[in-house]
GROMACS .gro file of N, CA and C in nm:
model
  444
    1MET      N    1   9.276   9.630  10.407
    1MET     CA    2   9.263   9.728  10.308
    1MET      C    3   9.194   9.671  10.183
    2THR      N    4   9.233   9.550  10.146
    2THR     CA    5   9.175   9.489  10.029
    2THR      C    6   9.026   9.463  10.048
    3ALA      N    7   8.983   9.417  10.162
    3ALA     CA    8   8.842   9.396  10.190
    3ALA      C    9   8.769   9.527  10.185
    4THR      N   10   8.826   9.637  10.234
    4THR     CA   11   8.762   9.762  10.231
    4THR      C   12   8.751   9.813  10.086
    5LEU      N   13   8.854   9.794  10.002
    5LEU     CA   14   8.849   9.829   9.865
    5LEU      C   15   8.735   9.750   9.795
    6CYS      N   16   8.723   9.623   9.824
    6CYS     CA   17   8.617   9.543   9.772
    6CYS      C   18   8.476   9.597   9.817
    7ALA      N   19   8.471   9.639   9.945
    7ALA     CA   20   8.344   9.694   9.998
    7ALA      C   21   8.305   9.821   9.921
    8ILE      N   22   8.403   9.905   9.890
    8ILE     CA   23   8.374  10.024   9.813
    8ILE      C   24   8.326   9.991   9.674
    9LEU      N   25   8.386   9.890   9.610
    9LEU     CA   26   8.342   9.847   9.476
    9LEU      C   27   8.205   9.783   9.483
   10VAL      N   28   8.173   9.716   9.594
   10VAL     CA   29   8.040   9.661   9.610
   10VAL      C   30   7.940   9.777   9.621
   11ALA      N   31   7.971   9.878   9.696
   11ALA     CA   32   7.884   9.995   9.716
   11ALA      C   33   7.864  10.068   9.581
   12GLU      N   34   7.967  10.067   9.497
   12GLU     CA   35   7.953  10.129   9.365
   12GLU      C   36   7.883  10.040   9.262
   13GLY      N   37   7.859   9.915   9.297
   13GLY     CA   38   7.791   9.827   9.203
   13GLY      C   39   7.884   9.746   9.110
   14ALA      N   40   8.015   9.761   9.127
   14ALA     CA   41   8.106   9.688   9.040
   14ALA      C   42   8.127   9.547   9.075
   15LEU      N   43   8.109   9.515   9.201
   15LEU     CA   44   8.113   9.382   9.258
   15LEU      C   45   7.992   9.354   9.347
   16LYS      N   46   7.972   9.223   9.378
   16LYS     CA   47   7.865   9.183   9.473
   16LYS      C   48   7.938   9.087   9.566
   17TRP      N   49   7.898   9.089   9.692
   17TRP     CA   50   7.955   9.001   9.791
   17TRP      C   51   7.934   8.854   9.754
   18ASP      N   52   7.822   8.826   9.687
   18ASP     CA   53   7.790   8.687   9.655
   18ASP      C   54   7.837   8.646   9.514
   19ASP      N   55   7.920   8.730   9.453
   19ASP     CA   56   7.980   8.694   9.321
   19ASP      C   57   8.068   8.567   9.345
   20LYS      N   58   8.045   8.472   9.256
   20LYS     CA   59   8.122   8.346   9.267
   20LYS      C   60   8.248   8.355   9.178
   21ILE      N   61   8.338   8.260   9.203
   21ILE     CA   62   8.469   8.258   9.134
   21ILE      C   63   8.452   8.271   8.983
   22ALA      N   64   8.356   8.203   8.922
   22ALA     CA   65   8.343   8.212   8.775
   22ALA      C   66   8.304   8.355   8.729
   23VAL      N   67   8.234   8.430   8.813
   23VAL     CA   68   8.200   8.565   8.780
   23VAL      C   69   8.315   8.662   8.804
   24LEU      N   70   8.390   8.634   8.916
   24LEU     CA   71   8.499   8.721   8.953
   24LEU      C   72   8.618   8.707   8.854
   25PHE      N   73   8.641   8.586   8.807
   25PHE     CA   74   8.754   8.559   8.721
   25PHE      C   75   8.713   8.496   8.591
   26PRO      N   76   8.647   8.566   8.505
   26PRO     CA   77   8.601   8.509   8.375
   26PRO      C   78   8.720   8.459   8.296
   27GLY      N   79   8.702   8.344   8.238
   27GLY     CA   80   8.806   8.289   8.154
   27GLY      C   81   8.908   8.208   8.227
   28VAL      N   82   8.904   8.212   8.363
   28VAL     CA   83   9.005   8.127   8.439
   28VAL      C   84   8.945   7.988   8.460
   29LYS      N   85   9.019   7.889   8.425
   29LYS     CA   86   8.975   7.750   8.448
   29LYS      C   87   8.996   7.712   8.595
   30ALA      N   88   8.885   7.706   8.669
   30ALA     CA   89   8.895   7.676   8.812
   30ALA      C   90   8.851   7.532   8.837
   31ASP      N   91   8.911   7.469   8.932
   31ASP     CA   92   8.869   7.339   8.977
   31ASP      C   93   8.721   7.349   9.023
   32GLU      N   94   8.643   7.250   8.990
   32GLU     CA   95   8.495   7.257   9.021
   32GLU      C   96   8.468   7.278   9.171
   33ALA      N   97   8.562   7.242   9.260
   33ALA     CA   98   8.538   7.261   9.405
   33ALA      C   99   8.534   7.407   9.445
   34TRP      N  100   8.578   7.501   9.362
   34TRP     CA  101   8.571   7.641   9.390
   34TRP      C  102   8.434   7.702   9.352
   35ALA      N  103   8.350   7.625   9.292
   35ALA     CA  104   8.224   7.678   9.236
   35ALA      C  105   8.146   7.765   9.327
   36ASN      N  106   8.141   7.732   9.454
   36ASN     CA  107   8.052   7.810   9.551
   36ASN      C  108   8.131   7.911   9.629
   37ALA      N  109   8.257   7.929   9.606
   37ALA     CA  110   8.336   8.028   9.675
   37ALA      C  111   8.292   8.168   9.627
   38THR      N  112   8.280   8.263   9.720
   38THR     CA  113   8.233   8.397   9.686
   38THR      C  114   8.337   8.505   9.726
   39LEU      N  115   8.315   8.623   9.679
   39LEU     CA  116   8.398   8.736   9.721
   39LEU      C  117   8.398   8.754   9.870
   40GLU      N  118   8.280   8.744   9.932
   40GLU     CA  119   8.273   8.755  10.079
   40GLU      C  120   8.360   8.650  10.146
   41MET      N  121   8.360   8.527  10.093
   41MET     CA  122   8.443   8.423  10.151
   41MET      C  123   8.589   8.454  10.137
   42LEU      N  124   8.632   8.512  10.021
   42LEU     CA  125   8.771   8.550   9.999
   42LEU      C  126   8.814   8.658  10.101
   43CYS      N  127   8.723   8.752  10.126
   43CYS     CA  128   8.753   8.866  10.212
   43CYS      C  129   8.744   8.836  10.363
   44THR      N  130   8.690   8.717  10.393
   44THR     CA  131   8.677   8.675  10.533
   44THR      C  132   8.755   8.546  10.560
   45ASN      N  133   8.839   8.505  10.469
   45ASN     CA  134   8.924   8.387  10.488
   45ASN      C  135   8.844   8.262  10.509
   46ARG      N  136   8.736   8.248  10.435
   46ARG     CA  137   8.654   8.129  10.443
   46ARG      C  138   8.629   8.061  10.306
   47ALA      N  139   8.714   8.103  10.208
   47ALA     CA  140   8.697   8.047  10.071
   47ALA      C  141   8.763   7.912  10.049
   48GLY      N  142   8.851   7.873  10.144
   48GLY     CA  143   8.922   7.750  10.128
   48GLY      C  144   9.064   7.766  10.076
   49VAL      N  145   9.112   7.891  10.064
   49VAL     CA  146   9.251   7.916  10.022
   49VAL      C  147   9.344   7.876  10.137
   50ALA      N  148   9.445   7.799  10.104
   50ALA     CA  149   9.537   7.746  10.207
   50ALA      C  150   9.605   7.859  10.282
   51GLY      N  151   9.621   7.846  10.409
   51GLY     CA  152   9.693   7.943  10.491
   51GLY      C  153   9.840   7.942  10.461
   52GLU      N  154   9.891   7.825  10.433
   52GLU     CA  155  10.032   7.806  10.400
   52GLU      C  156  10.041   7.764  10.254
   53PRO      N  157  10.070   7.859  10.163
   53PRO     CA  158  10.069   7.826  10.020
   53PRO      C  159  10.180   7.723   9.988
   54LYS      N  160  10.163   7.661   9.875
   54LYS     CA  161  10.263   7.569   9.825
   54LYS      C  162  10.393   7.645   9.795
   55ARG      N  163  10.505   7.582   9.822
   55ARG     CA  164  10.634   7.643   9.790
   55ARG      C  165  10.647   7.685   9.648
   56GLU      N  166  10.599   7.600   9.557
   56GLU     CA  167  10.608   7.631   9.414
   56GLU      C  168  10.527   7.752   9.373
   57ASP      N  169  10.412   7.777   9.444
   57ASP     CA  170  10.340   7.899   9.416
   57ASP      C  171  10.411   8.024   9.460
   58TRP      N  172  10.476   8.017   9.579
   58TRP     CA  173  10.563   8.130   9.624
   58TRP      C  174  10.675   8.154   9.524
   59LEU      N  175  10.739   8.046   9.487
   59LEU     CA  176  10.850   8.058   9.391
   59LEU      C  177  10.808   8.120   9.262
   60ALA      N  178  10.698   8.075   9.207
   60ALA     CA  179  10.648   8.132   9.082
   60ALA      C  180  10.621   8.281   9.095
   61LEU      N  181  10.565   8.320   9.208
   61LEU     CA  182  10.536   8.458   9.233
   61LEU      C  183  10.663   8.540   9.244
   62TRP      N  184  10.758   8.496   9.328
   62TRP     CA  185  10.879   8.566   9.350
   62TRP      C  186  10.967   8.578   9.233
   63THR      N  187  10.964   8.483   9.140
   63THR     CA  188  11.047   8.487   9.020
   63THR      C  189  10.972   8.547   8.899
   64HIS      N  190  10.851   8.585   8.915
   64HIS     CA  191  10.777   8.645   8.806
   64HIS      C  192  10.834   8.776   8.764
   65ARG      N  193  10.852   8.794   8.636
   65ARG     CA  194  10.903   8.922   8.577
   65ARG      C  195  10.790   8.983   8.502
   66GLY      N  196  10.763   9.104   8.521
   66GLY     CA  197  10.654   9.170   8.452
   66GLY      C  198  10.572   9.255   8.543
   67GLU      N  199  10.457   9.294   8.499
   67GLU     CA  200  10.370   9.383   8.579
   67GLU      C  201  10.301   9.305   8.696
   68PRO      N  202  10.279   9.375   8.807
   68PRO     CA  203  10.214   9.309   8.919
   68PRO      C  204  10.077   9.251   8.891
   69ILE      N  205  10.000   9.317   8.802
   69ILE     CA  206   9.866   9.263   8.764
   69ILE      C  207   9.883   9.128   8.695
   70ASP      N  208   9.991   9.113   8.615
   70ASP     CA  209  10.017   8.985   8.546
   70ASP      C  210  10.060   8.876   8.647
   71ALA      N  211  10.130   8.913   8.750
   71ALA     CA  212  10.167   8.821   8.860
   71ALA      C  213  10.043   8.773   8.935
   72ARG      N  214   9.953   8.865   8.962
   72ARG     CA  215   9.830   8.829   9.032
   72ARG      C  216   9.743   8.736   8.945
   73ARG      N  217   9.742   8.765   8.812
   73ARG     CA  218   9.666   8.676   8.724
   73ARG      C  219   9.726   8.535   8.719
   74MET      N  220   9.862   8.531   8.712
   74MET     CA  221   9.928   8.400   8.712
   74MET      C  222   9.898   8.323   8.841
   75LEU      N  223   9.912   8.395   8.954
   75LEU     CA  224   9.880   8.327   9.083
   75LEU      C  225   9.732   8.282   9.090
   76THR      N  226   9.645   8.367   9.044
   76THR     CA  227   9.500   8.331   9.044
   76THR      C  228   9.481   8.202   8.965
   77GLU      N  229   9.538   8.194   8.847
   77GLU     CA  230   9.522   8.073   8.765
   77GLU      C  231   9.580   7.955   8.833
   78ARG      N  232   9.695   7.968   8.896
   78ARG     CA  233   9.763   7.856   8.966
   78ARG      C  234   9.677   7.806   9.086
   79LEU      N  235   9.631   7.903   9.163
   79LEU     CA  236   9.554   7.865   9.284
   79LEU      C  237   9.421   7.803   9.248
   80LEU      N  238   9.353   7.855   9.151
   80LEU     CA  239   9.219   7.808   9.119
   80LEU      C  240   9.220   7.678   9.034
   81ALA      N  241   9.333   7.647   8.972
   81ALA     CA  242   9.342   7.524   8.894
   81ALA      C  243   9.338   7.399   8.984
   82ALA      N  244   9.385   7.416   9.107
   82ALA     CA  245   9.385   7.304   9.206
   82ALA      C  246   9.265   7.320   9.297
   83ALA      N  247   9.228   7.213   9.358
   83ALA     CA  248   9.114   7.216   9.453
   83ALA      C  249   9.149   7.300   9.575
   84PRO      N  250   9.053   7.364   9.637
   84PRO     CA  251   9.081   7.439   9.760
   84PRO      C  252   9.131   7.349   9.868
   85ALA      N  253   9.195   7.414   9.969
   85ALA     CA  254   9.246   7.335  10.082
   85ALA      C  255   9.134   7.271  10.165
   86ARG      N  256   9.024   7.338  10.165
   86ARG     CA  257   8.902   7.285  10.233
   86ARG      C  258   8.782   7.334  10.154
   87PRO      N  259   8.667   7.277  10.171
   87PRO     CA  260   8.549   7.321  10.095
   87PRO      C  261   8.518   7.470  10.129
   88PRO      N  262   8.488   7.551  10.027
   88PRO     CA  263   8.452   7.689  10.057
   88PRO      C  264   8.343   7.701  10.162
   89GLY      N  265   8.363   7.790  10.257
   89GLY     CA  266   8.261   7.808  10.360
   89GLY      C  267   8.275   7.715  10.480
   90ALA      N  268   8.365   7.618  10.474
   90ALA     CA  269   8.379   7.513  10.576
   90ALA      C  270   8.450   7.557  10.700
   91GLY      N  271   8.520   7.672  10.696
   91GLY     CA  272   8.593   7.717  10.814
   91GLY      C  273   8.684   7.833  10.783
   92PHE      N  274   8.744   7.889  10.886
   92PHE     CA  275   8.833   8.002  10.877
   92PHE      C  276   8.976   7.958  10.877
   93GLU      N  277   9.055   8.015  10.783
   93GLU     CA  278   9.200   7.999  10.787
   93GLU      C  279   9.255   8.121  10.716
   94TYR      N  280   9.336   8.202  10.797
   94TYR     CA  281   9.388   8.322  10.737
   94TYR      C  282   9.485   8.283  10.621
   95SER      N  283   9.470   8.361  10.511
   95SER     CA  284   9.555   8.337  10.392
   95SER      C  285   9.581   8.465  10.324
   96ASN      N  286   9.708   8.503  10.313
   96ASN     CA  287   9.742   8.624  10.235
   96ASN      C  288   9.692   8.605  10.089
   97PHE      N  289   9.703   8.484  10.039
   97PHE     CA  290   9.664   8.460   9.901
   97PHE      C  291   9.510   8.475   9.881
   98SER      N  292   9.431   8.460   9.982
   98SER     CA  293   9.292   8.489   9.974
   98SER      C  294   9.268   8.632   9.939
   99PHE      N  295   9.348   8.720  10.003
   99PHE     CA  296   9.336   8.863   9.971
   99PHE      C  297   9.401   8.898   9.840
  100THR      N  298   9.498   8.818   9.795
  100THR     CA  299   9.549   8.838   9.663
  100THR      C  300   9.441   8.813   9.559
  101LEU      N  301   9.367   8.706   9.579
  101LEU     CA  302   9.255   8.675   9.486
  101LEU      C  303   9.150   8.784   9.492
  102ALA      N  304   9.116   8.833   9.609
  102ALA     CA  305   9.017   8.939   9.625
  102ALA      C  306   9.069   9.067   9.556
  103GLY      N  307   9.198   9.096   9.572
  103GLY     CA  308   9.253   9.215   9.506
  103GLY      C  309   9.250   9.206   9.357
  104HIS      N  310   9.278   9.086   9.304
  104HIS     CA  311   9.270   9.066   9.160
  104HIS      C  312   9.129   9.079   9.111
  105ALA      N  313   9.031   9.030   9.188
  105ALA     CA  314   8.890   9.050   9.152
  105ALA      C  315   8.853   9.196   9.145
  106ALA      N  316   8.910   9.271   9.244
  106ALA     CA  317   8.883   9.414   9.251
  106ALA      C  318   8.937   9.485   9.126
  107GLU      N  319   9.059   9.449   9.085
  107GLU     CA  320   9.119   9.517   8.975
  107GLU      C  321   9.049   9.481   8.844
  108LEU      N  322   9.001   9.358   8.834
  108LEU     CA  323   8.923   9.323   8.712
  108LEU      C  324   8.790   9.398   8.709
  109ALA      N  325   8.723   9.407   8.820
  109ALA     CA  326   8.595   9.476   8.822
  109ALA      C  327   8.614   9.629   8.811
  110GLY      N  328   8.722   9.681   8.869
  110GLY     CA  329   8.748   9.822   8.866
  110GLY      C  330   8.818   9.870   8.742
  111LYS      N  331   8.862   9.779   8.662
  111LYS     CA  332   8.928   9.801   8.535
  111LYS      C  333   9.054   9.889   8.545
  112GLU      N  334   9.124   9.874   8.659
  112GLU     CA  335   9.250   9.939   8.679
  112GLU      C  336   9.329   9.851   8.773
  113PRO      N  337   9.465   9.859   8.763
  113PRO     CA  338   9.547   9.777   8.853
  113PRO      C  339   9.521   9.806   9.001
  114TYR      N  340   9.535   9.707   9.081
  114TYR     CA  341   9.509   9.716   9.224
  114TYR      C  342   9.578   9.840   9.285
  115GLU      N  343   9.703   9.860   9.251
  115GLU     CA  344   9.780   9.970   9.308
  115GLU      C  345   9.717  10.106   9.279
  116THR      N  346   9.661  10.120   9.160
  116THR     CA  347   9.590  10.246   9.122
  116THR      C  348   9.454  10.255   9.198
  117LEU      N  349   9.381  10.146   9.202
  117LEU     CA  350   9.250  10.146   9.267
  117LEU      C  351   9.259  10.177   9.416
  118ILE      N  352   9.356  10.117   9.486
  118ILE     CA  353   9.372  10.136   9.628
  118ILE      C  354   9.398  10.284   9.660
  119VAL      N  355   9.479  10.349   9.574
  119VAL     CA  356   9.510  10.488   9.596
  119VAL      C  357   9.386  10.571   9.567
  120LYS      N  358   9.323  10.549   9.451
  120LYS     CA  359   9.208  10.631   9.415
  120LYS      C  360   9.089  10.614   9.506
  121LYS      N  361   9.056  10.491   9.537
  121LYS     CA  362   8.935  10.465   9.607
  121LYS      C  363   8.946  10.465   9.759
  122LEU      N  364   9.062  10.437   9.812
  122LEU     CA  365   9.077  10.432   9.958
  122LEU      C  366   9.178  10.536  10.010
  123PHE      N  367   9.301  10.538   9.966
  123PHE     CA  368   9.399  10.627  10.022
  123PHE      C  369   9.361  10.773  10.003
  124ASN      N  370   9.315  10.805   9.883
  124ASN     CA  371   9.278  10.944   9.859
  124ASN      C  372   9.151  10.984   9.943
  125LEU      N  373   9.066  10.892   9.967
  125LEU     CA  374   8.954  10.914  10.052
  125LEU      C  375   9.000  10.948  10.191
  126CYS      N  376   9.096  10.872  10.242
  126CYS     CA  377   9.148  10.896  10.376
  126CYS      C  378   9.222  11.023  10.385
  127ALA      N  379   9.292  11.064  10.281
  127ALA     CA  380   9.378  11.183  10.279
  127ALA      C  381   9.295  11.311  10.260
  128GLY      N  382   9.169  11.294  10.220
  128GLY     CA  383   9.081  11.410  10.190
  128GLY      C  384   9.019  11.473  10.310
  129GLY      N  385   9.052  11.434  10.429
  129GLY     CA  386   8.997  11.494  10.550
  129GLY      C  387   8.885  11.410  10.606
  130LEU      N  388   8.801  11.473  10.686
  130LEU     CA  389   8.693  11.402  10.754
  130LEU      C  390   8.593  11.353  10.650
  131ARG      N  391   8.565  11.232  10.647
  131ARG     CA  392   8.468  11.173  10.557
  131ARG      C  393   8.390  11.072  10.634
  132VAL      N  394   8.268  11.050  10.590
  132VAL     CA  395   8.190  10.939  10.642
  132VAL      C  396   8.158  10.847  10.525
  133LEU      N  397   8.204  10.725  10.539
  133LEU     CA  398   8.189  10.627  10.433
  133LEU      C  399   8.087  10.523  10.484
  134SER      N  400   7.975  10.513  10.411
  134SER     CA  401   7.872  10.420  10.447
  134SER      C  402   7.879  10.301  10.352
  135LEU      N  403   7.904  10.185  10.403
  135LEU     CA  404   7.917  10.064  10.327
  135LEU      C  405   7.832   9.951  10.383
  136LYS      N  406   7.784   9.866  10.296
  136LYS     CA  407   7.720   9.744  10.344
  136LYS      C  408   7.830   9.634  10.338
  137ILE      N  409   7.867   9.588  10.450
  137ILE     CA  410   7.975   9.489  10.458
  137ILE      C  411   7.914   9.358  10.514
  138PHE      N  412   7.912   9.256  10.434
  138PHE     CA  413   7.870   9.124  10.478
  138PHE      C  414   7.732   9.130  10.547
  139ASN      N  415   7.637   9.193  10.487
  139ASN     CA  416   7.498   9.199  10.535
  139ASN      C  417   7.479   9.287  10.657
  140SER      N  418   7.577   9.371  10.690
  140SER     CA  419   7.564   9.468  10.796
  140SER      C  420   7.601   9.605  10.744
  141SER      N  421   7.517   9.701  10.770
  141SER     CA  422   7.548   9.843  10.730
  141SER      C  423   7.635   9.906  10.839
  142ILE      N  424   7.739   9.977  10.795
  142ILE     CA  425   7.827  10.042  10.890
  142ILE      C  426   7.857  10.181  10.839
  143ASN      N  427   7.883  10.271  10.928
  143ASN     CA  428   7.943  10.405  10.896
  143ASN      C  429   8.081  10.414  10.953
  144VAL      N  430   8.171  10.450  10.873
  144VAL     CA  431   8.315  10.462  10.915
  144VAL      C  432   8.355  10.605  10.899
  145SER      N  433   8.400  10.668  11.004
  145SER     CA  434   8.449  10.802  10.998
  145SER      C  435   8.599  10.797  10.977
  146LEU      N  436   8.645  10.856  10.870
  146LEU     CA  437   8.788  10.865  10.842
  146LEU      C  438   8.840  11.003  10.865
  147VAL      N  439   8.930  11.014  10.954
  147VAL     CA  440   8.978  11.150  10.997
  147VAL      C  441   9.123  11.165  10.956
  148ASN      N  442   9.155  11.278  10.895
  148ASN     CA  443   9.288  11.312  10.860
  148ASN      C  444   9.355  11.388  10.968
   0.00000   0.00000   0.00000
């Protein structure tokens, strides 16, 4: 769902698949090894985000008090401050936190919290009946029929 939300924002011009970490997260101090990681890499689990996050990152997330957008910002800062688990683009490893980063990029670009954007841009689209959604996803154009 997060990758689809990002694809919608790409289609709308709010994001680009080749946007790099510095563009996606302005003001966040990222380790220089993240420099070439892109939104596409985040959405395809090729950005170098560890599949098994550090215990202290999970603990910080679970004990966070406040708004979810603030928790995602905190996690983004923690993850990007350290070097990636592997060089961006070097291989595939599924990571929930990769999608957390992509979701935070979406909410920054969409100027609304992730929970609001996913409802407005994706769930409401699905609930609206038969629709055809044409998106360019990772250099391939696709048409998706959404049926209610």
